[in-house]
PDB file of C-alpha atoms in Angstrom:
ATOM      1  CA  MET A   2     130.137 116.891  97.127  1.00  0.00           C
ATOM      2  CA  LYS A   3     127.646 119.402  95.862  1.00  0.00           C
ATOM      3  CA  ALA A   4     123.831 119.031  95.785  1.00  0.00           C
ATOM      4  CA  LEU A   5     120.943 121.025  94.260  1.00  0.00           C
ATOM      5  CA  LEU A   6     117.626 120.862  96.207  1.00  0.00           C
ATOM      6  CA  PHE A   7     114.309 121.540  94.483  1.00  0.00           C
ATOM      7  CA  ILE A   8     112.063 123.060  97.136  1.00  0.00           C
ATOM      8  CA  GLU A   9     108.418 122.636  96.391  1.00  0.00           C
ATOM      9  CA  THR A  10     105.820 125.046  97.877  1.00  0.00           C
ATOM     10  CA  ASP A  11     102.076 125.084  98.425  1.00  0.00           C
ATOM     11  CA  LYS A  12     101.027 128.785  98.075  1.00  0.00           C
ATOM     12  CA  GLU A  13     103.185 130.515 100.778  1.00  0.00           C
ATOM     13  CA  LYS A  14     104.159 127.364 102.619  1.00  0.00           C
ATOM     14  CA  VAL A  15     107.184 125.142 101.999  1.00  0.00           C
ATOM     15  CA  LEU A  16     106.216 121.476 101.838  1.00  0.00           C
ATOM     16  CA  GLY A  17     107.545 119.488 104.809  1.00  0.00           C
ATOM     17  CA  GLY A  18     109.003 116.847 102.541  1.00  0.00           C
ATOM     18  CA  SER A  19     111.089 119.505 100.785  1.00  0.00           C
ATOM     19  CA  LEU A  20     112.461 120.786 104.108  1.00  0.00           C
ATOM     20  CA  GLU A  21     113.583 117.230 104.924  1.00  0.00           C
ATOM     21  CA  LEU A  22     115.889 117.440 101.892  1.00  0.00           C
ATOM     22  CA  ILE A  23     118.033 119.804 103.999  1.00  0.00           C
ATOM     23  CA  SER A  24     118.523 117.063 106.615  1.00  0.00           C
ATOM     24  CA  ALA A  25     119.345 114.562 103.879  1.00  0.00           C
ATOM     25  CA  LEU A  26     121.981 117.022 102.572  1.00  0.00           C
ATOM     26  CA  LYS A  27     123.545 117.382 105.990  1.00  0.00           C
ATOM     27  CA  SER A  28     123.659 113.579 106.501  1.00  0.00           C
ATOM     28  CA  LEU A  29     125.934 113.471 103.413  1.00  0.00           C
ATOM     29  CA  ASP A  30     128.024 116.328 104.754  1.00  0.00           C
ATOM     30  CA  ALA A  31     127.631 117.961 101.353  1.00  0.00           C
ATOM     31  CA  GLU A  32     127.348 121.546 100.154  1.00  0.00           C
ATOM     32  CA  GLY A  33     123.946 122.494  98.939  1.00  0.00           C
ATOM     33  CA  THR A  34     121.959 125.137  97.080  1.00  0.00           C
ATOM     34  CA  ALA A  35     118.171 125.241  96.985  1.00  0.00           C
ATOM     35  CA  LEU A  36     116.083 126.200  94.002  1.00  0.00           C
ATOM     36  CA  ILE A  37     112.721 127.812  94.606  1.00  0.00           C
ATOM     37  CA  VAL A  38     110.372 128.876  91.774  1.00  0.00           C
ATOM     38  CA  GLY A  39     107.657 131.559  92.047  1.00  0.00           C
ATOM     39  CA  ASN A  40     107.510 131.952  95.876  1.00  0.00           C
ATOM     40  CA  ARG A  41     109.756 134.722  97.347  1.00  0.00           C
ATOM     41  CA  THR A  42     108.485 134.210 100.894  1.00  0.00           C
ATOM     42  CA  ALA A  43     109.437 130.531 100.801  1.00  0.00           C
ATOM     43  CA  ALA A  44     112.904 131.490  99.587  1.00  0.00           C
ATOM     44  CA  ASP A  45     113.435 133.573 102.737  1.00  0.00           C
ATOM     45  CA  THR A  46     112.164 130.681 104.846  1.00  0.00           C
ATOM     46  CA  VAL A  47     114.687 128.225 103.424  1.00  0.00           C
ATOM     47  CA  ALA A  48     117.572 130.747 103.531  1.00  0.00           C
ATOM     48  CA  ALA A  49     116.825 131.138 107.287  1.00  0.00           C
ATOM     49  CA  LEU A  50     117.727 127.506 107.671  1.00  0.00           C
ATOM     50  CA  GLY A  51     121.263 128.082 106.435  1.00  0.00           C
ATOM     51  CA  ILE A  52     120.879 126.981 102.806  1.00  0.00           C
ATOM     52  CA  PRO A  53     121.794 129.390  99.924  1.00  0.00           C
ATOM     53  CA  VAL A  54     118.792 129.889  97.687  1.00  0.00           C
ATOM     54  CA  ILE A  55     118.400 130.522  93.945  1.00  0.00           C
ATOM     55  CA  PHE A  56     115.060 132.110  93.339  1.00  0.00           C
ATOM     56  CA  THR A  57     113.352 132.668  89.986  1.00  0.00           C
ATOM     57  CA  ASP A  58     109.886 134.077  89.369  1.00  0.00           C
ATOM     58  CA  ALA A  59     108.646 131.653  86.692  1.00  0.00           C
ATOM     59  CA  ALA A  60     105.492 129.653  86.126  1.00  0.00           C
ATOM     60  CA  THR A  61     105.059 126.363  87.985  1.00  0.00           C
ATOM     61  CA  ASP A  62     103.681 124.097  85.230  1.00  0.00           C
ATOM     62  CA  CYS A  63     105.689 120.864  84.644  1.00  0.00           C
ATOM     63  CA  ASP A  64     107.156 121.923  81.268  1.00  0.00           C
ATOM     64  CA  THR A  65     108.468 125.276  82.736  1.00  0.00           C
ATOM     65  CA  LEU A  66     109.841 123.647  85.875  1.00  0.00           C
ATOM     66  CA  THR A  67     111.634 120.973  83.866  1.00  0.00           C
ATOM     67  CA  GLU A  68     113.403 123.699  81.859  1.00  0.00           C
ATOM     68  CA  VAL A  69     114.168 125.787  84.919  1.00  0.00           C
ATOM     69  CA  LEU A  70     115.660 122.738  86.654  1.00  0.00           C
ATOM     70  CA  SER A  71     117.596 121.600  83.563  1.00  0.00           C
ATOM     71  CA  GLN A  72     119.203 125.025  83.111  1.00  0.00           C
ATOM     72  CA  THR A  73     120.023 125.333  86.784  1.00  0.00           C
ATOM     73  CA  VAL A  74     121.627 121.792  86.829  1.00  0.00           C
ATOM     74  CA  LYS A  75     123.800 122.809  83.845  1.00  0.00           C
ATOM     75  CA  GLU A  76     124.962 125.988  85.595  1.00  0.00           C
ATOM     76  CA  GLU A  77     125.450 124.499  89.066  1.00  0.00           C
ATOM     77  CA  ASN A  78     126.786 121.072  87.933  1.00  0.00           C
ATOM     78  CA  PRO A  79     125.770 119.256  91.178  1.00  0.00           C
ATOM     79  CA  ASP A  80     126.682 115.710  92.035  1.00  0.00           C
ATOM     80  CA  ILE A  81     123.124 115.089  93.352  1.00  0.00           C
ATOM     81  CA  VAL A  82     119.756 116.682  92.555  1.00  0.00           C
ATOM     82  CA  LEU A  83     117.329 116.098  95.462  1.00  0.00           C
ATOM     83  CA  LEU A  84     113.485 116.389  95.244  1.00  0.00           C
ATOM     84  CA  ALA A  85     110.712 115.379  97.628  1.00  0.00           C
ATOM     85  CA  ASN A  86     108.782 112.305  96.472  1.00  0.00           C
ATOM     86  CA  THR A  87     105.611 114.328  95.626  1.00  0.00           C
ATOM     87  CA  VAL A  88     103.320 113.924  92.646  1.00  0.00           C
ATOM     88  CA  LEU A  89     104.893 116.941  90.956  1.00  0.00           C
ATOM     89  CA  SER A  90     108.473 115.922  91.620  1.00  0.00           C
ATOM     90  CA  LYS A  91     107.852 112.246  90.506  1.00  0.00           C
ATOM     91  CA  ASN A  92     106.878 113.826  87.175  1.00  0.00           C
ATOM     92  CA  LEU A  93     109.853 116.200  87.103  1.00  0.00           C
ATOM     93  CA  ALA A  94     112.667 113.848  88.142  1.00  0.00           C
ATOM     94  CA  PRO A  95     112.514 111.425  85.147  1.00  0.00           C
ATOM     95  CA  ARG A  96     112.068 114.269  82.733  1.00  0.00           C
ATOM     96  CA  ILE A  97     115.246 115.989  83.924  1.00  0.00           C
ATOM     97  CA  ALA A  98     117.195 112.719  84.056  1.00  0.00           C
ATOM     98  CA  GLY A  99     116.086 111.774  80.592  1.00  0.00           C
ATOM     99  CA  ARG A 100     116.732 115.204  79.042  1.00  0.00           C
ATOM    100  CA  MET A 101     120.261 115.420  80.564  1.00  0.00           C
ATOM    101  CA  SER A 102     121.202 111.672  80.511  1.00  0.00           C
ATOM    102  CA  LEU A 103     121.500 111.426  84.269  1.00  0.00           C
ATOM    103  CA  GLY A 104     120.774 108.549  86.651  1.00  0.00           C
ATOM    104  CA  CYS A 105     117.457 108.624  88.436  1.00  0.00           C
ATOM    105  CA  VAL A 106     116.471 106.940  91.735  1.00  0.00           C
ATOM    106  CA  SER A 107     112.933 107.338  93.131  1.00  0.00           C
ATOM    107  CA  ASP A 108     111.278 106.876  96.518  1.00  0.00           C
ATOM    108  CA  VAL A 109     114.571 106.769  98.481  1.00  0.00           C
ATOM    109  CA  ILE A 110     114.313 106.272 102.268  1.00  0.00           C
ATOM    110  CA  GLY A 111     118.014 106.373 103.169  1.00  0.00           C
ATOM    111  CA  VAL A 112     121.312 107.738 101.871  1.00  0.00           C
ATOM    112  CA  THR A 113     124.842 106.836 103.014  1.00  0.00           C
ATOM    113  CA  LYS A 114     128.296 107.915 101.904  1.00  0.00           C
ATOM    114  CA  THR A 115     131.304 105.678 102.023  1.00  0.00           C
ATOM    115  CA  ASP A 116     134.704 106.516 100.470  1.00  0.00           C
ATOM    116  CA  GLY A 117     133.107 109.400  98.615  1.00  0.00           C
ATOM    117  CA  LYS A 118     130.449 107.163  97.015  1.00  0.00           C
ATOM    118  CA  VAL A 119     126.734 107.602  97.776  1.00  0.00           C
ATOM    119  CA  MET A 120     124.446 104.618  98.235  1.00  0.00           C
ATOM    120  CA  TYR A 121     120.658 105.120  97.882  1.00  0.00           C
ATOM    121  CA  THR A 122     118.297 102.798  99.682  1.00  0.00           C
ATOM    122  CA  ARG A 123     114.668 102.336  98.632  1.00  0.00           C
ATOM    123  CA  PRO A 124     111.907  99.725  99.129  1.00  0.00           C
ATOM    124  CA  ALA A 125     111.134  97.366  96.298  1.00  0.00           C
ATOM    125  CA  TYR A 126     108.496  94.680  95.587  1.00  0.00           C
ATOM    126  CA  GLY A 127     105.897  96.477  97.663  1.00  0.00           C
ATOM    127  CA  GLY A 128     108.282  97.083 100.479  1.00  0.00           C
ATOM    128  CA  THR A 129     109.166  93.470 101.060  1.00  0.00           C
ATOM    129  CA  VAL A 130     112.851  94.036 100.284  1.00  0.00           C
ATOM    130  CA  LEU A 131     115.275  97.010 100.317  1.00  0.00           C
ATOM    131  CA  GLU A 132     117.527  97.648  97.400  1.00  0.00           C
ATOM    132  CA  HIS A 133     120.768  99.653  97.508  1.00  0.00           C
ATOM    133  CA  ILE A 134     121.641 101.636  94.404  1.00  0.00           C
ATOM    134  CA  GLU A 135     124.776 103.406  93.396  1.00  0.00           C
ATOM    135  CA  VAL A 136     124.728 105.923  90.488  1.00  0.00           C
ATOM    136  CA  GLU A 137     127.651 106.825  88.231  1.00  0.00           C
ATOM    137  CA  GLY A 138     127.747 110.619  87.687  1.00  0.00           C
ATOM    138  CA  THR A 139     125.005 113.024  88.694  1.00  0.00           C
ATOM    139  CA  ALA A 140     121.927 111.414  90.210  1.00  0.00           C
ATOM    140  CA  VAL A 141     118.403 112.817  90.240  1.00  0.00           C
ATOM    141  CA  VAL A 142     116.822 111.475  93.497  1.00  0.00           C
ATOM    142  CA  THR A 143     113.360 111.741  95.054  1.00  0.00           C
ATOM    143  CA  ILE A 144     113.206 111.283  98.843  1.00  0.00           C
ATOM    144  CA  ARG A 145     110.149 109.755 100.503  1.00  0.00           C
ATOM    145  CA  ASN A 146     108.510 112.038 103.041  1.00  0.00           C
ATOM    146  CA  GLY A 147     109.307 111.211 106.662  1.00  0.00           C
ATOM    147  CA  SER A 148     112.654 109.602 105.839  1.00  0.00           C
ATOM    148  CA  PHE A 149     114.566 112.506 107.441  1.00  0.00           C
ATOM    149  CA  PRO A 150     113.776 114.889 110.273  1.00  0.00           C
ATOM    150  CA  LYS A 151     112.843 118.520 109.753  1.00  0.00           C
ATOM    151  CA  PRO A 152     115.987 120.730 109.835  1.00  0.00           C
ATOM    152  CA  GLU A 153     116.855 122.896 112.793  1.00  0.00           C
ATOM    153  CA  SER A 154     117.304 126.701 112.559  1.00  0.00           C
ATOM    154  CA  ALA A 155     120.648 128.015 111.466  1.00  0.00           C
ATOM    155  CA  SER A 156     122.285 131.246 110.401  1.00  0.00           C
ATOM    156  CA  ASN A 157     120.752 133.019 107.466  1.00  0.00           C
ATOM    157  CA  ALA A 158     122.081 132.264 104.003  1.00  0.00           C
ATOM    158  CA  SER A 159     121.793 134.393 100.867  1.00  0.00           C
ATOM    159  CA  VAL A 160     118.969 134.513  98.315  1.00  0.00           C
ATOM    160  CA  THR A 161     120.074 135.035  94.702  1.00  0.00           C
ATOM    161  CA  GLU A 162     117.366 136.086  92.268  1.00  0.00           C
ATOM    162  CA  LYS A 163     117.848 134.919  88.688  1.00  0.00           C
ATOM    163  CA  LYS A 164     115.894 135.536  85.476  1.00  0.00           C
ATOM    164  CA  ILE A 165     115.631 132.268  83.527  1.00  0.00           C
ATOM    165  CA  GLU A 166     114.394 132.556  79.960  1.00  0.00           C
ATOM    166  CA  ILE A 167     111.996 129.798  78.927  1.00  0.00           C
ATOM    167  CA  PRO A 168     111.968 129.019  75.182  1.00  0.00           C
ATOM    168  CA  GLU A 169     108.478 128.774  73.726  1.00  0.00           C
ATOM    169  CA  GLU A 170     109.230 125.508  72.102  1.00  0.00           C
ATOM    170  CA  VAL A 171     109.794 123.705  75.429  1.00  0.00           C
ATOM    171  CA  ILE A 172     106.181 124.404  76.553  1.00  0.00           C
ATOM    172  CA  LYS A 173     104.346 121.371  75.140  1.00  0.00           C
ATOM    173  CA  ALA A 174     101.123 121.882  77.039  1.00  0.00           C
ATOM    174  CA  LYS A 175      99.308 125.047  78.254  1.00  0.00           C
ATOM    175  CA  ILE A 176      96.790 125.156  81.047  1.00  0.00           C
ATOM    176  CA  ILE A 177      93.840 127.164  79.794  1.00  0.00           C
ATOM    177  CA  ASP A 178      91.399 126.400  82.566  1.00  0.00           C
ATOM    178  CA  THR A 179      91.401 124.682  85.955  1.00  0.00           C
ATOM    179  CA  VAL A 180      88.424 122.936  87.570  1.00  0.00           C
ATOM    180  CA  LYS A 181      88.989 122.268  91.263  1.00  0.00           C
ATOM    181  CA  GLU A 182      87.392 119.116  92.532  1.00  0.00           C
ATOM    182  CA  ILE A 183      85.280 119.737  95.633  1.00  0.00           C
ATOM    183  CA  SER A 184      86.596 117.138  97.983  1.00  0.00           C
ATOM    184  CA  GLU A 185      87.766 116.725 101.516  1.00  0.00           C
ATOM    185  CA  SER A 186      91.284 118.129 102.096  1.00  0.00           C
ATOM    186  CA  VAL A 187      93.461 115.567 103.971  1.00  0.00           C
ATOM    187  CA  ASN A 188      97.181 116.010 104.601  1.00  0.00           C
ATOM    188  CA  LEU A 189      98.207 112.435 105.433  1.00  0.00           C
ATOM    189  CA  GLU A 190     101.759 112.912 104.165  1.00  0.00           C
ATOM    190  CA  GLU A 191     102.690 115.504 106.850  1.00  0.00           C
ATOM    191  CA  ALA A 192     100.593 114.181 109.707  1.00  0.00           C
ATOM    192  CA  GLN A 193     102.451 113.284 112.905  1.00  0.00           C
ATOM    193  CA  VAL A 194      99.732 110.871 114.164  1.00  0.00           C
ATOM    194  CA  ILE A 195      97.588 108.656 111.915  1.00  0.00           C
ATOM    195  CA  VAL A 196      94.877 106.302 113.154  1.00  0.00           C
ATOM    196  CA  SER A 197      93.864 103.915 110.367  1.00  0.00           C
ATOM    197  CA  GLY A 198      91.004 101.355 110.057  1.00  0.00           C
ATOM    198  CA  GLY A 199      90.655  98.337 107.869  1.00  0.00           C
ATOM    199  CA  ARG A 200      88.245  95.617 106.991  1.00  0.00           C
ATOM    200  CA  GLY A 201      88.410  94.342 110.549  1.00  0.00           C
ATOM    201  CA  MET A 202      86.423  97.340 111.779  1.00  0.00           C
ATOM    202  CA  GLY A 203      83.371  95.481 110.527  1.00  0.00           C
ATOM    203  CA  ASN A 204      81.035  98.340 109.698  1.00  0.00           C
ATOM    204  CA  ALA A 205      80.659 102.086 109.356  1.00  0.00           C
ATOM    205  CA  GLU A 206      79.499 102.490 112.940  1.00  0.00           C
ATOM    206  CA  ASN A 207      82.619 100.811 114.338  1.00  0.00           C
ATOM    207  CA  PHE A 208      84.769 102.904 111.979  1.00  0.00           C
ATOM    208  CA  LYS A 209      83.653 105.958 113.863  1.00  0.00           C
ATOM    209  CA  LEU A 210      85.766 104.717 116.759  1.00  0.00           C
ATOM    210  CA  VAL A 211      88.805 105.196 114.518  1.00  0.00           C
ATOM    211  CA  GLU A 212      87.722 108.754 113.804  1.00  0.00           C
ATOM    212  CA  GLU A 213      87.134 109.445 117.515  1.00  0.00           C
ATOM    213  CA  LEU A 214      90.519 108.117 118.543  1.00  0.00           C
ATOM    214  CA  ALA A 215      92.208 110.223 115.843  1.00  0.00           C
ATOM    215  CA  ASP A 216      90.351 113.289 117.059  1.00  0.00           C
ATOM    216  CA  VAL A 217      91.391 112.659 120.716  1.00  0.00           C
ATOM    217  CA  LEU A 218      95.053 112.288 119.630  1.00  0.00           C
ATOM    218  CA  GLY A 219      94.970 115.317 117.402  1.00  0.00           C
ATOM    219  CA  GLY A 220      95.769 113.065 114.428  1.00  0.00           C
ATOM    220  CA  VAL A 221      94.474 112.279 111.004  1.00  0.00           C
ATOM    221  CA  VAL A 222      92.247 109.344 109.939  1.00  0.00           C
ATOM    222  CA  GLY A 223      93.618 106.810 107.419  1.00  0.00           C
ATOM    223  CA  GLY A 224      92.101 103.735 105.857  1.00  0.00           C
ATOM    224  CA  THR A 225      92.807 100.621 103.827  1.00  0.00           C
ATOM    225  CA  ARG A 226      91.329  99.982 100.396  1.00  0.00           C
ATOM    226  CA  PRO A 227      88.565  97.679 101.734  1.00  0.00           C
ATOM    227  CA  ALA A 228      87.457 100.425 104.147  1.00  0.00           C
ATOM    228  CA  ILE A 229      87.333 102.895 101.231  1.00  0.00           C
ATOM    229  CA  GLU A 230      85.427 100.542  99.019  1.00  0.00           C
ATOM    230  CA  GLU A 231      82.876  99.896 101.776  1.00  0.00           C
ATOM    231  CA  GLY A 232      82.239 103.627 101.863  1.00  0.00           C
ATOM    232  CA  TRP A 233      83.264 104.016 105.504  1.00  0.00           C
ATOM    233  CA  ILE A 234      85.567 106.959 104.597  1.00  0.00           C
ATOM    234  CA  SER A 235      86.514 108.843 101.515  1.00  0.00           C
ATOM    235  CA  ARG A 236      89.329 107.837  99.152  1.00  0.00           C
ATOM    236  CA  ALA A 237      91.313 110.938 100.205  1.00  0.00           C
ATOM    237  CA  HIS A 238      92.196 108.976 103.386  1.00  0.00           C
ATOM    238  CA  GLN A 239      93.598 105.836 101.713  1.00  0.00           C
ATOM    239  CA  VAL A 240      97.054 104.707 102.815  1.00  0.00           C
ATOM    240  CA  GLY A 241      99.060 102.156 100.728  1.00  0.00           C
ATOM    241  CA  GLN A 242     100.245 101.469  97.217  1.00  0.00           C
ATOM    242  CA  SER A 243      97.094 102.863  95.590  1.00  0.00           C
ATOM    243  CA  GLY A 244      96.825 105.700  98.148  1.00  0.00           C
ATOM    244  CA  LYS A 245      99.279 107.872 100.170  1.00  0.00           C
ATOM    245  CA  VAL A 246     102.701 106.931 101.408  1.00  0.00           C
ATOM    246  CA  VAL A 247     102.972 108.199 104.959  1.00  0.00           C
ATOM    247  CA  ALA A 248     105.627 108.290 107.751  1.00  0.00           C
ATOM    248  CA  PRO A 249     104.122 109.686 110.943  1.00  0.00           C
ATOM    249  CA  LYS A 250     105.638 109.577 114.370  1.00  0.00           C
ATOM    250  CA  LEU A 251     102.757 107.346 115.489  1.00  0.00           C
ATOM    251  CA  TYR A 252     100.668 105.038 113.339  1.00  0.00           C
ATOM    252  CA  ILE A 253      97.772 103.067 114.921  1.00  0.00           C
ATOM    253  CA  ALA A 254      96.466 100.251 112.731  1.00  0.00           C
ATOM    254  CA  CYS A 255      92.960  99.133 113.705  1.00  0.00           C
ATOM    255  CA  GLY A 256      91.525  95.973 112.261  1.00  0.00           C
ATOM    256  CA  ILE A 257      94.191  95.951 109.569  1.00  0.00           C
ATOM    257  CA  SER A 258      95.687  92.530 108.637  1.00  0.00           C
ATOM    258  CA  GLY A 259      98.916  93.857 107.191  1.00  0.00           C
ATOM    259  CA  ALA A 260      98.682  93.123 103.433  1.00  0.00           C
ATOM    260  CA  THR A 261     101.711  94.335 101.509  1.00  0.00           C
ATOM    261  CA  GLN A 262      99.570  96.779  99.488  1.00  0.00           C
ATOM    262  CA  HIS A 263      98.881  98.645 102.741  1.00  0.00           C
ATOM    263  CA  THR A 264     102.101  98.211 104.751  1.00  0.00           C
ATOM    264  CA  SER A 265     104.219  99.486 101.832  1.00  0.00           C
ATOM    265  CA  GLY A 266     102.594 102.805 102.421  1.00  0.00           C
ATOM    266  CA  MET A 267     103.092 103.100 106.158  1.00  0.00           C
ATOM    267  CA  SER A 268     106.097 100.983 107.087  1.00  0.00           C
ATOM    268  CA  GLY A 269     108.237 104.087 107.438  1.00  0.00           C
ATOM    269  CA  SER A 270     106.219 105.229 110.496  1.00  0.00           C
ATOM    270  CA  ASN A 271     108.429 105.846 113.541  1.00  0.00           C
ATOM    271  CA  TYR A 272     106.202 103.908 115.952  1.00  0.00           C
ATOM    272  CA  ILE A 273     103.423 101.422 114.934  1.00  0.00           C
ATOM    273  CA  VAL A 274     100.677 100.124 117.167  1.00  0.00           C
ATOM    274  CA  ALA A 275      98.542  97.271 115.718  1.00  0.00           C
ATOM    275  CA  ILE A 276      95.206  96.037 116.990  1.00  0.00           C
ATOM    276  CA  ASN A 277      93.880  92.796 115.467  1.00  0.00           C
ATOM    277  CA  LYS A 278      91.980  89.757 116.777  1.00  0.00           C
ATOM    278  CA  ASP A 279      94.183  87.453 114.676  1.00  0.00           C
ATOM    279  CA  GLU A 280      97.431  86.856 116.523  1.00  0.00           C
ATOM    280  CA  ASP A 281      99.055  85.602 113.299  1.00  0.00           C
ATOM    281  CA  ALA A 282      98.187  88.776 111.348  1.00  0.00           C
ATOM    282  CA  PRO A 283     101.239  89.998 109.311  1.00  0.00           C
ATOM    283  CA  ILE A 284     100.804  93.566 110.650  1.00  0.00           C
ATOM    284  CA  PHE A 285     102.312  92.334 113.984  1.00  0.00           C
ATOM    285  CA  GLU A 286     105.581  91.672 112.177  1.00  0.00           C
ATOM    286  CA  ILE A 287     106.277  95.332 111.667  1.00  0.00           C
ATOM    287  CA  ALA A 288     104.469  96.700 114.766  1.00  0.00           C
ATOM    288  CA  ASN A 289     106.305  98.099 117.784  1.00  0.00           C
ATOM    289  CA  VAL A 290     103.320  97.184 119.959  1.00  0.00           C
ATOM    290  CA  GLY A 291     100.770  94.554 119.115  1.00  0.00           C
ATOM    291  CA  ILE A 292      97.358  94.201 120.760  1.00  0.00           C
ATOM    292  CA  VAL A 293      95.444  90.999 120.146  1.00  0.00           C
ATOM    293  CA  GLY A 294      91.741  91.464 120.576  1.00  0.00           C
ATOM    294  CA  ASN A 295      88.496  92.843 119.118  1.00  0.00           C
ATOM    295  CA  VAL A 296      88.900  96.485 118.042  1.00  0.00           C
ATOM    296  CA  SER A 297      85.305  97.259 119.042  1.00  0.00           C
ATOM    297  CA  ASP A 298      86.284  96.439 122.636  1.00  0.00           C
ATOM    298  CA  ILE A 299      89.810  97.875 122.714  1.00  0.00           C
ATOM    299  CA  LEU A 300      89.268 101.223 120.970  1.00  0.00           C
ATOM    300  CA  PRO A 301      86.600 102.524 123.428  1.00  0.00           C
ATOM    301  CA  ALA A 302      89.003 101.722 126.323  1.00  0.00           C
ATOM    302  CA  MET A 303      91.869 103.499 124.506  1.00  0.00           C
ATOM    303  CA  ILE A 304      89.714 106.520 123.785  1.00  0.00           C
ATOM    304  CA  GLU A 305      88.672 106.743 127.426  1.00  0.00           C
ATOM    305  CA  GLU A 306      92.222 106.446 128.699  1.00  0.00           C
ATOM    306  CA  MET A 307      93.475 109.081 126.231  1.00  0.00           C
ATOM    307  CA  LYS A 308      90.759 111.525 127.317  1.00  0.00           C
ATOM    308  CA  LYS A 309      91.770 110.979 130.975  1.00  0.00           C
ATOM    309  CA  ALA A 310      95.442 111.591 130.127  1.00  0.00           C
ATOM    310  CA  LYS A 311      94.664 114.772 128.334  1.00  0.00           C
ATOM    311  CA  ALA A 312      92.453 116.044 131.162  1.00  0.00           C
ATOM    312  CA  GLU A 313      95.314 115.623 133.699  1.00  0.00           C
TER     313      GLU A 313
END
């Protein structure tokens, strides 16, 4: 079985979700080649993890990347094309699949191989069920961040530089100017610890306890839609269907009832701690540890204990 991995970068850095594709590849015991566009430093980084790299110095707009990937898929003829489930790749995957008449599966959280056939698992209906999908022929697959661990170091692999010609007619849109929105930069997708607050925090003053606990733990602050709409924190911190999908090692849900719209965005967390005064709150059904009580009483005690533990 042969796979092509599209490795996405942010300036000089390889995105963590793209690195996890290497672990997904190894779980299938498949041969793989990585494709990196426009970032030579990132190509060396991935090659150092033992994956052969095809590097091409091309533009990174969606039309160009679609053409680069399409040409590479034709040349490499892989059984699987793996991409991280980012905004860019969620745009690229269906384009490539449609152009080349391939199967496409998005937001995959697990892959298994039995008798040479690969089964892709992904959440459906807001995460309330899991569906298992098998694709005939080559499949274009996006993998949800946090579904696989980061790869370990391995012996260096090769980097092959290729010149890929991009026909003018494939470029349907050209970026003539970019206006960067001045907003808070929040990297929820790659955070290892997230402390989130919901409607149950009550007010903006209480929500500061969520921020303080996140700071003590060296984590990132998240929030539900009601917390965002109340103005307690900016929309950049929203976790859920209309926000970010996250999978940290530790997720602490404070005053969050556990509506599907929120839990579908954080149910992939490795360890979930839930704090809610309603013992029947749905969030306790997916939590590893549930604390029944008022968050305004519990959070100060947690913050104090965490500070003591760090001081020791």
